Amino acid sequence: MAKTAPEIALDAFDLAILKILQRDNATPQRTIGEAVNLSAPAVQRRIKRMEESGVIQANCAIVDPAKVGQPITIFVEVEVISETADLIDAAKAEFSATPEVQQCYYVTGEADFILVIVVATMADYEALTRRLFFGNNNVKKFRTFVAMDRVKVGLTVRLEAPGR
Amino acid sequence: MAKTAPEIALDAFDLAILKILQRDNATPQRTIGEAVNLSAPAVQRRIKRMEESGVIQANCAIVDPAKVGQPITIFVEVEVISETADLIDAAKAEFSATPEVQQCYYVTGEADFILVIVVATMADYEALTRRLFFGNNNVKKFRTFVAMDRVKVGLTVRLEAPGR
DNA sequence: CTCCTCACGAAACAAACTTGCAACTTGCAC
DNA sequence: GTGCAAGTTGCAAGTTTGTTTCGTGAGGAG
């Protein structure tokens, strides 16, 4: 039921492998092996273990939104009226199910949710606000930030040096 | 120098392929071919074309930050004092070069930059604020939002249905 | 000291990717 | 309507890559 989470321990080899895969997971295992001084099978076993343990969550292609007709990235801070558990869960579910919502975080501070939204046109965004925010009685207010420049985009995680 | 951007046109096949790769780029081309009714070589050629044209920006492994000792995700809205081109560029460069900064956007609205930061401890974040914000004379103020729940995380882009 | 467990490396095996070629479809000029 | 040129497809062979198996050696417990 619960997803297998064996809480694996990672050594310097694993981190070095992750560092490479995080940048390009099409790198041949043999090449990785040469880079980290390990044989290809050893690399293969470690990758498999990290995938099974959830350290590697997914292997996916990163698509340029602008090249597929979705050039607008928007941040939204959402403030809700009532923070009861079921209302928050309902909001999480709705945001998660919306394909235009690329990322959704439940946060502390002056807002309750922060959304990253990718759309084709401002009209699309306007329609989305009607549905997600104005159509939701529990949304008190929301603030919009339109991205002019995607300076740095990725999900790359910092991997500390082996000596730890 | 300039990145090759042949501005390719995508048809329904390309979108269907992208949709699969966006979720799992380790899917065999043969399997993709069966799903979209194309032969494996045809799929391969389309993927290659999309990679060369920049539609597919990268192929990478998604690492769970919590599993590698970086359990804290933080949003920061940064407001600067002066918005001259060189100062903005300097800020972009500094944010980009900081490994803890996972994402950085230059935005319109009540803030100028929005950052997504991933760190191991709040002490690390505190040290980072000293360096990035208090140590930068051009930062007027910044607001911090700590993520309690990463409800939806990804860089998946919505791909409209073939009929277009 | 012996046994057990575990991780690594080398080689064989299986699978996937890549390339060349001929045939088909599409668009356009004549 | 006819013929040409460009692009795309599918098939098949060749090559690279990923995967499994087996044997070896390094700790750790009894």
XYZ file of C-alpha atoms (C1' of nucleotides) in Angstrom:
388
model
C 0.000 0.000 0.000
C 2.444 2.547 1.199
C 5.005 3.185 -1.475
C 8.186 1.282 -0.829
C 10.477 3.726 0.876
C 13.464 1.705 2.062
C 15.265 4.901 3.042
C 18.469 3.960 1.387
C 21.842 5.356 2.369
C 23.720 7.105 -0.408
C 27.473 7.173 -0.692
C 29.761 9.331 -2.768
C 29.324 7.083 -5.796
C 25.567 7.434 -5.715
C 25.762 11.184 -5.455
C 28.181 11.376 -8.357
C 25.870 9.236 -10.461
C 22.860 11.334 -9.499
C 24.711 14.468 -10.439
C 25.173 13.144 -13.957
C 21.669 11.749 -14.344
C 20.171 14.959 -13.095
C 21.717 16.731 -16.043
C 21.283 14.039 -18.668
C 19.790 10.643 -18.019
C 20.553 9.444 -21.548
C 24.198 9.171 -20.636
C 25.380 5.597 -21.273
C 26.081 3.649 -18.119
C 29.520 2.882 -19.400
C 30.333 6.564 -19.661
C 29.011 7.140 -16.174
C 31.130 4.275 -14.956
C 34.262 5.848 -16.381
C 33.397 9.175 -14.793
C 32.915 7.759 -11.330
C 35.395 4.852 -11.530
C 32.923 2.021 -11.438
C 31.931 -0.727 -13.843
C 28.772 -0.433 -15.903
C 26.907 -3.165 -13.993
C 27.692 -1.480 -10.697
C 26.285 1.770 -12.048
C 23.227 -0.079 -13.284
C 22.589 -1.652 -9.883
C 22.906 1.646 -8.079
C 20.568 3.406 -10.476
C 17.994 0.669 -10.112
C 18.236 0.813 -6.355
C 17.760 4.561 -6.336
C 14.773 4.294 -8.618
C 13.141 1.662 -6.446
C 13.819 3.580 -3.266
C 12.343 6.759 -4.706
C 15.520 8.799 -4.686
C 15.014 9.047 -8.423
C 11.366 9.970 -8.717
C 11.083 9.993 -12.481
C 12.953 10.109 -15.750
C 11.406 12.588 -18.078
C 11.913 14.901 -21.004
C 11.829 18.619 -20.319
C 9.688 20.393 -22.894
C 10.116 24.049 -23.757
C 6.674 25.570 -23.107
C 7.182 28.333 -25.639
C 7.911 25.823 -28.394
C 4.594 24.069 -27.858
C 2.471 27.176 -27.809
C 2.440 27.908 -24.076
C 4.738 30.915 -23.758
C 3.333 32.477 -20.598
C 4.463 31.494 -17.109
C 2.574 32.950 -14.174
C 2.983 32.792 -10.417
C -0.044 33.052 -8.190
C -0.222 33.491 -4.458
C -3.542 32.254 -3.180
C -4.986 33.146 0.185
C -7.906 31.125 1.476
C -10.634 32.047 3.919
C -10.904 28.883 5.925
C -8.031 26.530 6.543
C -9.938 23.472 7.684
C -8.357 20.222 6.654
C -11.034 19.166 4.205
C -11.161 22.532 2.463
C -7.389 22.552 2.099
C -7.441 19.021 0.744
C -10.137 19.980 -1.720
C -8.056 22.895 -2.931
C -4.980 20.686 -3.281
C -6.968 18.181 -5.306
C -8.397 20.801 -7.604
C -5.074 22.495 -8.252
C -3.376 19.165 -8.828
C -5.983 18.113 -11.339
C -5.615 21.266 -13.412
C -3.170 20.655 -16.269
C -2.238 24.315 -16.595
C -0.989 24.220 -13.007
C 2.573 23.062 -13.360
C 3.509 23.324 -9.702
C 1.533 23.795 -6.504
C 2.890 24.286 -3.011
C 1.102 24.672 0.297
C 3.055 27.293 2.197
C 3.303 29.272 5.398
C 3.424 33.038 5.429
C 1.210 35.679 3.922
C -0.222 33.250 1.411
C -1.496 29.709 1.635
C -0.780 28.353 -1.822
C 1.712 29.256 -4.453
C 0.990 28.096 -7.978
C 3.087 28.063 -11.102
C 0.850 28.217 -14.131
C 1.730 27.828 -17.800
C -0.725 29.025 -20.428
C -0.886 30.028 -24.064
C -2.511 33.435 -23.715
C -3.554 35.881 -21.053
C -7.122 35.166 -22.053
C -6.551 31.564 -21.052
C -5.233 32.713 -17.715
C -8.196 34.966 -17.222
C -10.517 32.053 -17.897
C -8.556 29.940 -15.480
C -8.853 32.523 -12.705
C -12.601 32.519 -13.161
C -12.716 28.818 -12.717
C -10.108 28.284 -10.016
C -10.377 31.430 -7.903
C -13.570 33.366 -8.519
C -15.427 30.085 -8.757
C -14.125 28.939 -5.401
C -15.876 30.404 -2.382
C -12.959 29.658 -0.127
C -10.478 31.834 -2.013
C -10.115 35.144 -0.230
C -7.677 36.770 -2.619
C -4.904 36.005 -5.053
C -1.954 37.914 -6.409
C -0.558 37.415 -9.892
C 3.046 37.696 -11.046
C 3.733 37.327 -14.736
C 7.147 35.988 -15.646
C 9.084 38.175 -18.054
C 12.141 35.956 -18.027
C 12.580 32.358 -16.989
C 16.056 33.000 -15.662
C 16.661 29.564 -14.224
C 14.257 26.685 -14.528
C 14.728 23.142 -13.394
C 14.256 20.677 -10.596
C 17.929 20.122 -10.036
C 18.845 19.494 -6.440
C 22.138 20.427 -4.908
C 24.177 17.334 -4.097
C 26.784 17.926 -1.482
C 30.326 16.798 -1.998
C 31.296 13.252 -1.003
C 33.274 14.354 2.024
C 30.478 14.658 4.534
C 26.740 30.734 -30.605
C 23.062 31.323 -30.929
C 21.188 28.167 -30.112
C 19.791 26.498 -33.188
C 16.099 27.260 -33.166
C 14.630 26.013 -36.430
C 11.129 26.659 -35.134
C 9.714 23.326 -36.092
C 6.062 22.636 -36.646
C 4.584 19.887 -34.519
C 1.770 17.635 -35.601
C -0.475 15.327 -33.612
C 2.150 12.568 -33.666
C 4.783 14.805 -32.156
C 2.470 15.935 -29.404
C 1.500 12.377 -28.604
C 5.152 11.398 -28.408
C 5.965 14.378 -26.228
C 3.158 13.505 -23.908
C 4.719 10.114 -23.290
C 8.300 11.350 -22.999
C 7.249 14.043 -20.605
C 6.079 11.364 -18.228
C 8.789 8.793 -18.839
C 11.594 9.196 -21.326
C 12.860 5.670 -20.720
C 9.901 4.304 -22.631
C 11.187 2.164 -25.514
C 10.647 3.693 -28.925
C 8.884 0.551 -30.008
C 6.331 0.974 -27.231
C 5.854 4.602 -28.174
C 5.393 3.575 -31.756
C 2.642 1.155 -30.839
C 0.916 3.817 -28.775
C 0.890 6.406 -31.538
C 0.674 4.067 -34.540
C 4.095 4.693 -35.990
C 7.188 2.584 -36.516
C 10.097 2.783 -34.113
C 12.438 4.533 -36.578
C 9.807 7.163 -37.291
C 9.491 7.839 -33.594
C 13.252 8.024 -33.293
C 13.515 10.585 -36.095
C 10.826 12.762 -34.595
C 12.434 12.682 -31.175
C 15.780 13.605 -32.642
C 14.260 16.471 -34.557
C 12.548 17.791 -31.467
C 15.740 17.560 -29.475
C 17.697 19.420 -32.107
C 15.060 22.083 -32.474
C 14.922 22.648 -28.739
C 11.365 21.500 -28.210
C 12.891 18.900 -25.911
C 15.263 20.925 -23.805
C 16.741 18.119 -21.741
C 16.342 14.553 -20.606
C 16.955 14.253 -16.941
C 16.287 12.320 -13.779
C 14.086 13.955 -11.172
C 15.611 13.602 -7.727
C 13.574 13.717 -4.533
C 15.160 16.538 -2.509
C 14.095 15.024 0.799
C 15.848 11.772 -0.003
C 19.166 13.501 -0.530
C 19.065 15.554 2.614
C 17.434 18.720 1.292
C 13.926 18.558 2.719
C 13.091 22.262 2.803
C 11.592 24.115 -0.150
C 11.251 27.874 0.130
C 9.765 30.566 -2.073
C 11.201 34.045 -1.983
C 9.838 37.212 -3.509
C 12.624 39.675 -4.027
C 12.115 43.371 -4.563
C 15.019 45.416 -5.837
C 15.783 49.099 -5.462
C 17.049 49.931 -8.909
C 15.932 48.184 -12.054
C 18.685 49.241 -14.400
C 19.603 46.653 -16.973
C 23.046 45.902 -15.621
C 21.887 45.530 -12.043
C 19.118 43.181 -13.100
C 21.542 41.168 -15.164
C 23.910 40.972 -12.232
C 21.134 39.702 -10.011
C 20.103 37.130 -12.595
C 23.671 35.911 -12.853
C 24.116 35.622 -9.111
C 20.848 33.769 -8.579
C 21.574 31.457 -11.476
C 24.992 30.599 -10.131
C 23.680 29.655 -6.718
C 23.095 25.912 -6.532
C 20.489 26.169 -3.800
C 18.381 28.287 -6.153
C 16.397 25.735 -8.087
C 14.309 28.174 -10.079
C 14.485 31.903 -10.684
C 11.999 34.054 -12.571
C 12.064 37.749 -13.356
C 8.487 38.921 -12.943
C 6.145 41.855 -13.107
C 3.970 42.867 -10.206
C 4.728 43.661 -6.604
C 7.995 41.743 -6.720
C 10.834 41.638 -9.208
C 12.196 38.136 -8.731
C 10.666 34.952 -7.503
C 13.034 32.246 -6.361
C 12.502 28.631 -5.478
C 15.151 27.519 -3.041
C 15.920 24.036 -1.750
C 18.030 23.653 1.377
C 18.820 21.128 4.086
C 18.073 23.262 7.143
C 16.643 26.629 8.039
C 20.106 27.596 9.211
C 21.302 27.053 5.668
C 18.537 29.280 4.404
C 19.414 31.931 6.937
C 23.029 31.850 5.783
C 21.862 32.081 2.195
C 19.745 35.157 2.902
C 22.767 36.862 4.408
C 24.745 36.247 1.278
C 22.127 36.778 -1.405
C 19.905 39.470 0.072
C 21.498 41.280 2.994
C 24.789 41.154 1.164
C 23.285 42.784 -1.909
C 22.801 46.543 -1.718
C 20.229 46.499 -4.474
C 17.773 44.253 -2.629
C 15.080 46.401 -1.055
C 13.119 43.655 0.628
C 12.241 39.998 0.357
C 9.386 37.850 1.567
C 9.771 34.212 2.498
C 7.244 31.401 2.089
C 8.166 28.018 3.477
C 6.575 25.066 1.730
C 4.723 22.716 4.048
C 3.592 20.440 1.252
C 4.881 20.016 -2.272
C 1.414 19.337 -3.609
C 2.358 19.168 -7.268
C 5.866 19.453 -8.583
C 7.035 19.092 -12.122
C 7.828 20.851 -15.355
C 5.133 19.129 -17.329
C 3.555 21.274 -19.987
C 0.017 20.932 -21.137
C -0.141 19.560 -24.665
C -3.365 20.314 -26.416
C -5.275 17.580 -28.148
C -4.407 16.659 -31.737
C -7.502 18.242 -33.169
C -6.271 21.773 -33.550
C 39.083 -19.466 12.238
C 35.027 -20.303 9.481
C 30.941 -19.098 7.538
C 27.929 -15.728 5.796
C 26.666 -11.692 3.411
C 27.383 -8.194 0.236
C 29.382 -5.487 -3.537
C 32.297 -5.481 -7.405
C 34.161 -6.809 -12.082
C 34.340 -9.754 -16.492
C 31.945 -11.949 -19.927
C 27.854 -13.628 -22.316
C 23.321 -12.483 -23.553
C 19.247 -9.840 -24.876
C 17.248 -5.647 -26.066
C 17.162 -1.248 -27.920
C 18.883 2.228 -30.874
C 20.719 3.747 -35.369
C 21.378 3.729 -40.293
C 20.627 2.765 -45.360
C 17.361 1.895 -48.810
C 13.154 1.559 -51.564
C 8.304 2.910 -51.773
C 4.721 6.032 -50.704
C 2.347 10.487 -50.082
C 2.147 15.504 -50.593
C 2.557 19.858 -52.852
C 3.571 22.430 -56.784
C 4.690 23.752 -61.451
C 3.712 22.958 -66.070
C -4.379 16.305 -65.726
C 0.521 15.098 -65.606
C 5.023 14.848 -63.905
C 8.638 16.267 -60.765
C 10.775 17.192 -56.273
C 10.803 17.061 -51.342
C 9.714 14.890 -47.340
C 8.207 10.805 -44.532
C 7.401 6.161 -43.812
C 8.449 1.160 -43.011
C 11.591 -2.708 -43.350
C 15.943 -4.889 -42.390
C 20.782 -5.079 -41.174
C 24.510 -3.392 -38.170
C 25.951 -1.393 -33.980
C 25.657 0.281 -29.497
C 23.738 -0.162 -25.009
C 21.518 -2.330 -21.136
C 20.907 -6.626 -18.460
C 21.866 -10.956 -16.425
C 24.955 -14.572 -14.716
C 28.864 -16.107 -12.567
C 33.075 -15.975 -9.889
C 36.014 -13.362 -6.650
C 37.348 -10.825 -2.665
C 36.418 -7.853 1.368
C 34.252 -7.138 5.914
C 31.359 -8.987 10.076
C 29.251 -12.339 13.224
C 29.466 -16.617 15.468
